[in-house]
């Protein structure tokens, strides 16, 4: 079974190893790149004033990595008393824990909307949200609707990657499954294929589509793709488990 990974290669090692453990042949085709902002002044200023916030909410491992990096650059050791931390997903929480920061709240559902109930009474409380430039405004709007003050700062950029030659060659000959771990991986995948003269909705081998969660599934369906697998829990480990279960009952071509 040939499985295509569309997330950035630097973040795909564990996912790839997990897929190989269930007998998959991994093909890399990164569709996005994570890039730092040109000027981190706004983020640095916020991190220097963490005592002014009630919550720090990190919605991805990328956000956690950027915050940790900037804190180190600024010589900030630890978080101020009174600041609580929320992290979406165990991977984000683990990234923080590696640097001595414990998440006070990790929702069971690894989506932004699931964060809000765990933040408690937000009336007049400040919430720092370091996010990607293309992040949805669902969570900031929900915080504001709950009378909280959402301070959104662009912490990193999500850019389209250059088409990987080996991955493109594999797509031309046919893969068995394509995995998506975010809406941006879906959209950039379709763009890269269209630019290369391939129809993402009619690929050789008729590959199945596996998505890490409902938001990614929604993006895939909006792009016209038929989704076969949606992971639960919404993690790469959950996606591997879902793929394994699915392929056990789906005959190979």
C-alpha atoms as a printed R data frame, in Angstrom:
    type eleno elety resid chain resno       x      y       z
1   ATOM     1    CA   UNK     A     1   0.000  0.000   0.000
2   ATOM     2    CA   UNK     A     2   1.529  3.298  -1.130
3   ATOM     3    CA   UNK     A     3   0.502  6.177   1.132
4   ATOM     4    CA   UNK     A     4   1.165  9.798   0.224
5   ATOM     5    CA   UNK     A     5   2.002 12.277   3.005
6   ATOM     6    CA   UNK     A     6   1.214 15.919   2.238
7   ATOM     7    CA   UNK     A     7   2.347 17.590   5.456
8   ATOM     8    CA   UNK     A     8   5.769 19.326   5.656
9   ATOM     9    CA   UNK     A     9   8.538 16.743   5.531
10  ATOM    10    CA   UNK     A    10  10.194 18.182   8.650
11  ATOM    11    CA   UNK     A    11   7.026 17.309  10.586
12  ATOM    12    CA   UNK     A    12   6.335 13.970   8.935
13  ATOM    13    CA   UNK     A    13   8.997 11.647  10.376
14  ATOM    14    CA   UNK     A    14   6.900 10.157  13.187
15  ATOM    15    CA   UNK     A    15   3.830  9.885  10.960
16  ATOM    16    CA   UNK     A    16   5.887  8.135   8.281
17  ATOM    17    CA   UNK     A    17   7.348  5.677  10.802
18  ATOM    18    CA   UNK     A    18   3.857  4.875  12.114
19  ATOM    19    CA   UNK     A    19   2.653  4.179   8.576
20  ATOM    20    CA   UNK     A    20   5.619  1.938   7.845
21  ATOM    21    CA   UNK     A    21   4.841 -0.054  10.991
22  ATOM    22    CA   UNK     A    22   1.479 -1.054   9.500
23  ATOM    23    CA   UNK     A    23   3.174 -2.084   6.251
24  ATOM    24    CA   UNK     A    24   2.726  1.051   4.173
25  ATOM    25    CA   UNK     A    25   5.188  2.344   1.611
26  ATOM    26    CA   UNK     A    26   5.494  6.052   2.335
27  ATOM    27    CA   UNK     A    27   5.649  8.671  -0.413
28  ATOM    28    CA   UNK     A    28   6.448 12.269   0.541
29  ATOM    29    CA   UNK     A    29   4.714 15.112  -1.273
30  ATOM    30    CA   UNK     A    30   4.813 18.173   1.006
31  ATOM    31    CA   UNK     A    31   2.238 20.732  -0.031
32  ATOM    32    CA   UNK     A    32   2.910 23.421   2.579
33  ATOM    33    CA   UNK     A    33   5.886 25.104   4.202
34  ATOM    34    CA   UNK     A    34   5.921 26.720   7.633
35  ATOM    35    CA   UNK     A    35   7.789 30.023   7.573
36  ATOM    36    CA   UNK     A    36   8.508 32.512  10.375
37  ATOM    37    CA   UNK     A    37   7.077 35.999  10.161
38  ATOM    38    CA   UNK     A    38   9.461 38.632   8.810
39  ATOM    39    CA   UNK     A    39   9.024 40.825  11.866
40  ATOM    40    CA   UNK     A    40   8.288 39.121  15.226
41  ATOM    41    CA   UNK     A    41   7.948 42.435  17.089
42  ATOM    42    CA   UNK     A    42   4.244 42.032  17.871
43  ATOM    43    CA   UNK     A    43   4.680 38.491  19.171
44  ATOM    44    CA   UNK     A    44   7.786 39.449  21.162
45  ATOM    45    CA   UNK     A    45   5.931 42.346  22.763
46  ATOM    46    CA   UNK     A    46   3.051 40.086  23.784
47  ATOM    47    CA   UNK     A    47   5.378 37.420  25.180
48  ATOM    48    CA   UNK     A    48   7.225 40.080  27.155
49  ATOM    49    CA   UNK     A    49   3.904 41.044  28.733
50  ATOM    50    CA   UNK     A    50   2.496 37.580  29.456
51  ATOM    51    CA   UNK     A    51   1.539 38.663  32.961
52  ATOM    52    CA   UNK     A    52  -1.155 40.819  31.340
53  ATOM    53    CA   UNK     A    53  -2.951 37.783  29.908
54  ATOM    54    CA   UNK     A    54  -5.207 35.228  31.566
55  ATOM    55    CA   UNK     A    55  -4.841 32.506  28.925
56  ATOM    56    CA   UNK     A    56  -2.267 31.519  26.337
57  ATOM    57    CA   UNK     A    57  -3.964 29.329  23.725
58  ATOM    58    CA   UNK     A    58  -1.852 27.319  21.286
59  ATOM    59    CA   UNK     A    59  -3.750 25.730  18.444
60  ATOM    60    CA   UNK     A    60  -0.924 23.766  16.802
61  ATOM    61    CA   UNK     A    61   2.550 22.372  17.335
62  ATOM    62    CA   UNK     A    62   3.806 25.082  14.982
63  ATOM    63    CA   UNK     A    63   2.415 27.791  17.259
64  ATOM    64    CA   UNK     A    64   3.948 26.081  20.282
65  ATOM    65    CA   UNK     A    65   7.342 25.832  18.575
66  ATOM    66    CA   UNK     A    66   7.337 29.501  17.603
67  ATOM    67    CA   UNK     A    67   6.355 30.644  21.094
68  ATOM    68    CA   UNK     A    68   9.046 28.485  22.681
69  ATOM    69    CA   UNK     A    69  11.653 29.766  20.224
70  ATOM    70    CA   UNK     A    70  10.759 33.430  20.770
71  ATOM    71    CA   UNK     A    71  10.666 33.025  24.557
72  ATOM    72    CA   UNK     A    72  14.170 31.563  24.453
73  ATOM    73    CA   UNK     A    73  15.349 34.381  22.197
74  ATOM    74    CA   UNK     A    74  13.912 36.927  24.633
75  ATOM    75    CA   UNK     A    75  15.387 35.184  27.672
76  ATOM    76    CA   UNK     A    76  11.963 34.414  29.147
77  ATOM    77    CA   UNK     A    77  12.192 31.434  31.489
78  ATOM    78    CA   UNK     A    78   8.842 29.990  32.462
79  ATOM    79    CA   UNK     A    79   5.395 31.499  32.572
80  ATOM    80    CA   UNK     A    80   4.049 34.069  35.050
81  ATOM    81    CA   UNK     A    81   1.802 32.970  37.912
82  ATOM    82    CA   UNK     A    82  -1.812 33.372  36.961
83  ATOM    83    CA   UNK     A    83  -1.379 32.584  33.276
84  ATOM    84    CA   UNK     A    84  -3.150 29.409  32.166
85  ATOM    85    CA   UNK     A    85  -2.257 27.493  29.020
86  ATOM    86    CA   UNK     A    86  -4.573 25.638  26.633
87  ATOM    87    CA   UNK     A    87  -3.300 23.389  23.852
88  ATOM    88    CA   UNK     A    88  -5.167 21.719  21.031
89  ATOM    89    CA   UNK     A    89  -4.147 18.088  20.841
90  ATOM    90    CA   UNK     A    90  -1.634 15.926  22.673
91  ATOM    91    CA   UNK     A    91   1.152 16.703  20.196
92  ATOM    92    CA   UNK     A    92   0.923 20.417  20.989
93  ATOM    93    CA   UNK     A    93   0.794 19.702  24.712
94  ATOM    94    CA   UNK     A    94   3.803 17.385  24.386
95  ATOM    95    CA   UNK     A    95   5.767 20.039  22.499
96  ATOM    96    CA   UNK     A    96   5.187 22.415  25.392
97  ATOM    97    CA   UNK     A    97   6.012 19.794  28.010
98  ATOM    98    CA   UNK     A    98   9.376 19.178  26.347
99  ATOM    99    CA   UNK     A    99  10.208 22.722  27.357
100 ATOM   100    CA   UNK     A   100   8.820 22.560  30.879
101 ATOM   101    CA   UNK     A   101   5.412 24.086  30.132
102 ATOM   102    CA   UNK     A   102   2.372 22.104  31.262
103 ATOM   103    CA   UNK     A   103  -0.938 22.687  29.518
104 ATOM   104    CA   UNK     A   104  -3.764 23.397  31.945
105 ATOM   105    CA   UNK     A   105  -6.387 22.335  29.430
106 ATOM   106    CA   UNK     A   106  -6.298 19.984  26.435
107 ATOM   107    CA   UNK     A   107  -9.740 19.329  24.903
108 ATOM   108    CA   UNK     A   108 -10.786 15.784  24.086
109 ATOM   109    CA   UNK     A   109 -11.736 16.876  20.585
110 ATOM   110    CA   UNK     A   110  -8.690 18.297  18.843
111 ATOM   111    CA   UNK     A   111 -10.423 21.212  17.134
112 ATOM   112    CA   UNK     A   112 -10.357 24.913  17.964
113 ATOM   113    CA   UNK     A   113 -14.029 25.091  18.948
114 ATOM   114    CA   UNK     A   114 -13.474 22.530  21.696
115 ATOM   115    CA   UNK     A   115 -11.103 24.912  23.475
116 ATOM   116    CA   UNK     A   116 -13.753 27.430  24.534
117 ATOM   117    CA   UNK     A   117 -15.577 25.383  27.227
118 ATOM   118    CA   UNK     A   118 -12.309 24.744  29.054
119 ATOM   119    CA   UNK     A   119 -11.449 28.419  29.376
120 ATOM   120    CA   UNK     A   120 -14.204 29.060  31.904
121 ATOM   121    CA   UNK     A   121 -15.680 32.499  32.502
122 ATOM   122    CA   UNK     A   122 -13.994 34.790  29.975
123 ATOM   123    CA   UNK     A   123 -15.743 38.009  30.862
124 ATOM   124    CA   UNK     A   124 -13.111 40.748  30.604
125 ATOM   125    CA   UNK     A   125 -10.269 38.230  30.436
126 ATOM   126    CA   UNK     A   126  -7.396 38.494  27.972
127 ATOM   127    CA   UNK     A   127  -6.566 35.519  25.735
128 ATOM   128    CA   UNK     A   128  -3.352 35.457  23.687
129 ATOM   129    CA   UNK     A   129  -3.687 33.540  20.427
130 ATOM   130    CA   UNK     A   130  -0.453 33.142  18.406
131 ATOM   131    CA   UNK     A   131  -1.722 31.649  15.144
132 ATOM   132    CA   UNK     A   132  -0.975 31.056  11.482
133 ATOM   133    CA   UNK     A   133  -1.691 33.793   9.000
134 ATOM   134    CA   UNK     A   134  -4.413 31.659   7.408
135 ATOM   135    CA   UNK     A   135  -6.037 30.487  10.658
136 ATOM   136    CA   UNK     A   136  -9.823 30.622  10.874
137 ATOM   137    CA   UNK     A   137 -11.403 33.265  13.089
138 ATOM   138    CA   UNK     A   138 -13.824 30.790  14.681
139 ATOM   139    CA   UNK     A   139 -12.063 30.642  18.058
140 ATOM   140    CA   UNK     A   140 -11.304 34.391  18.369
141 ATOM   141    CA   UNK     A   141 -14.929 35.163  17.523
142 ATOM   142    CA   UNK     A   142 -16.168 32.631  20.075
143 ATOM   143    CA   UNK     A   143 -13.944 34.179  22.767
144 ATOM   144    CA   UNK     A   144 -15.238 37.643  21.967
145 ATOM   145    CA   UNK     A   145 -18.847 36.408  21.974
146 ATOM   146    CA   UNK     A   146 -18.156 35.076  25.483
147 ATOM   147    CA   UNK     A   147 -17.131 38.626  26.510
148 ATOM   148    CA   UNK     A   148 -13.430 37.759  26.455
149 ATOM   149    CA   UNK     A   149 -10.686 39.756  24.749
150 ATOM   150    CA   UNK     A   150  -8.987 37.743  22.001
151 ATOM   151    CA   UNK     A   151  -5.533 39.048  21.082
152 ATOM   152    CA   UNK     A   152  -4.646 37.342  17.817
153 ATOM   153    CA   UNK     A   153  -1.054 37.606  16.603
154 ATOM   154    CA   UNK     A   154   0.318 36.107  13.394
155 ATOM   155    CA   UNK     A   155   3.109 33.865  14.653
156 ATOM   156    CA   UNK     A   156   4.006 32.095  11.405
157 ATOM   157    CA   UNK     A   157   3.093 31.821   7.748
158 ATOM   158    CA   UNK     A   158   1.742 28.774   5.950
159 ATOM   159    CA   UNK     A   159   2.997 28.895   2.361
160 ATOM   160    CA   UNK     A   160   2.569 26.614  -0.614
161 ATOM   161    CA   UNK     A   161   5.506 24.273  -1.155
162 ATOM   162    CA   UNK     A   162   7.265 23.588  -4.438
163 ATOM   163    CA   UNK     A   163   6.096 20.377  -6.089
164 ATOM   164    CA   UNK     A   164   8.295 17.441  -5.075
165 ATOM   165    CA   UNK     A   165   9.490 15.616  -8.210
166 ATOM   166    CA   UNK     A   166   9.474 12.112  -6.693
167 ATOM   167    CA   UNK     A   167   6.074 12.618  -5.129
168 ATOM   168    CA   UNK     A   168   4.652 13.945  -8.391
169 ATOM   169    CA   UNK     A   169   6.074 10.950 -10.259
170 ATOM   170    CA   UNK     A   170   4.383  8.613  -7.767
171 ATOM   171    CA   UNK     A   171   1.065 10.402  -8.267
172 ATOM   172    CA   UNK     A   172   1.395 10.001 -12.035
173 ATOM   173    CA   UNK     A   173   1.906  6.239 -11.698
174 ATOM   174    CA   UNK     A   174  -0.645  5.855  -8.912
175 ATOM   175    CA   UNK     A   175  -0.739  5.678  -5.114
176 ATOM   176    CA   UNK     A   176  -3.238  3.849  -2.934
177 ATOM   177    CA   UNK     A   177  -4.008  6.547  -0.393
178 ATOM   178    CA   UNK     A   178  -3.498 10.272   0.096
179 ATOM   179    CA   UNK     A   179  -3.387 11.687   3.616
180 ATOM   180    CA   UNK     A   180  -4.274 15.250   4.601
181 ATOM   181    CA   UNK     A   181  -3.568 16.787   7.993
182 ATOM   182    CA   UNK     A   182  -4.984 20.296   7.486
183 ATOM   183    CA   UNK     A   183  -7.172 22.252   5.152
184 ATOM   184    CA   UNK     A   184  -4.126 24.008   3.703
185 ATOM   185    CA   UNK     A   185  -2.546 20.682   2.720
186 ATOM   186    CA   UNK     A   186  -5.727 19.895   0.772
187 ATOM   187    CA   UNK     A   187  -5.977 23.218  -1.033
188 ATOM   188    CA   UNK     A   188  -2.292 23.402  -1.944
189 ATOM   189    CA   UNK     A   189  -2.314 19.759  -3.064
190 ATOM   190    CA   UNK     A   190  -5.059 20.525  -5.566
191 ATOM   191    CA   UNK     A   191  -3.265 23.647  -6.784
192 ATOM   192    CA   UNK     A   192   0.073 21.857  -7.238
193 ATOM   193    CA   UNK     A   193  -1.540 19.054  -9.238
194 ATOM   194    CA   UNK     A   194  -3.553 21.394 -11.420
195 ATOM   195    CA   UNK     A   195  -0.407 23.390 -12.175
196 ATOM   196    CA   UNK     A   196   1.278 20.133 -13.218
197 ATOM   197    CA   UNK     A   197  -1.574 19.205 -15.556
198 ATOM   198    CA   UNK     A   198  -3.112 16.562 -13.284
199 ATOM   199    CA   UNK     A   199  -6.742 16.414 -12.220
200 ATOM   200    CA   UNK     A   200  -6.792 15.960  -8.420
201 ATOM   201    CA   UNK     A   201 -10.294 14.490  -8.692
202 ATOM   202    CA   UNK     A   202  -9.306 11.868 -11.245
203 ATOM   203    CA   UNK     A   203  -5.895 10.479 -10.393
204 ATOM   204    CA   UNK     A   204  -4.273  7.258 -11.629
205 ATOM   205    CA   UNK     A   205  -5.103  4.323  -9.382
206 ATOM   206    CA   UNK     A   206  -8.129  6.121  -7.892
207 ATOM   207    CA   UNK     A   207  -6.443  6.700  -4.503
208 ATOM   208    CA   UNK     A   208  -8.512  6.844  -1.346
209 ATOM   209    CA   UNK     A   209  -8.528  9.982   0.781
210 ATOM   210    CA   UNK     A   210  -7.755  9.977   4.511
211 ATOM   211    CA   UNK     A   211  -8.208 13.111   6.648
212 ATOM   212    CA   UNK     A   212  -7.011 13.813  10.181
213 ATOM   213    CA   UNK     A   213 -10.262 15.414  11.327
214 ATOM   214    CA   UNK     A   214 -13.591 17.016  10.393
215 ATOM   215    CA   UNK     A   215 -12.181 20.417   9.420
216 ATOM   216    CA   UNK     A   216  -9.735 18.781   7.025
217 ATOM   217    CA   UNK     A   217 -12.516 16.547   5.732
218 ATOM   218    CA   UNK     A   218 -14.653 19.622   5.089
219 ATOM   219    CA   UNK     A   219 -11.842 21.258   3.107
220 ATOM   220    CA   UNK     A   220 -11.375 18.081   1.070
221 ATOM   221    CA   UNK     A   221 -15.061 17.812   0.228
222 ATOM   222    CA   UNK     A   222 -15.204 21.505  -0.661
223 ATOM   223    CA   UNK     A   223 -12.371 20.804  -3.116
224 ATOM   224    CA   UNK     A   224 -14.453 18.048  -4.691
225 ATOM   225    CA   UNK     A   225 -12.581 15.091  -3.181
226 ATOM   226    CA   UNK     A   226 -14.389 12.005  -1.915
227 ATOM   227    CA   UNK     A   227 -13.234 11.288   1.626
228 ATOM   228    CA   UNK     A   228 -12.946  7.649   2.693
229 ATOM   229    CA   UNK     A   229 -11.380  7.951   6.155
230 ATOM   230    CA   UNK     A   230 -11.599 10.510   8.971
231 ATOM   231    CA   UNK     A   231  -9.453  9.916  12.049
232 ATOM   232    CA   UNK     A   232 -10.797  9.936  15.581
233 ATOM   233    CA   UNK     A   233  -8.894 10.980  17.639
234 ATOM   234    CA   UNK     A   234  -7.708 13.727  15.305
235 ATOM   235    CA   UNK     A   235  -3.997 12.954  15.508
236 ATOM   236    CA   UNK     A   236  -1.506 11.311  13.166
237 ATOM   237    CA   UNK     A   237  -1.588  8.217  15.399
238 ATOM   238    CA   UNK     A   238  -5.382  8.225  15.129
239 ATOM   239    CA   UNK     A   239  -5.099  8.588  11.369
240 ATOM   240    CA   UNK     A   240  -2.735  5.630  11.123
241 ATOM   241    CA   UNK     A   241  -5.109  3.530  13.233
242 ATOM   242    CA   UNK     A   242  -8.067  4.524  11.066
243 ATOM   243    CA   UNK     A   243  -6.129  3.662   7.896
244 ATOM   244    CA   UNK     A   244  -5.162  0.290   9.324
245 ATOM   245    CA   UNK     A   245  -8.742 -0.539  10.277
246 ATOM   246    CA   UNK     A   246 -10.044  0.597   6.912
247 ATOM   247    CA   UNK     A   247  -7.530 -1.367   4.837
248 ATOM   248    CA   UNK     A   248  -8.245 -4.526   6.819
249 ATOM   249    CA   UNK     A   249 -11.761 -4.592   5.388
250 ATOM   250    CA   UNK     A   250 -11.084 -2.974   2.010
251 ATOM   251    CA   UNK     A   251  -9.617 -5.280  -0.661
252 ATOM   252    CA   UNK     A   252  -6.368 -4.101  -2.233
253 ATOM   253    CA   UNK     A   253  -6.421 -3.264  -5.913
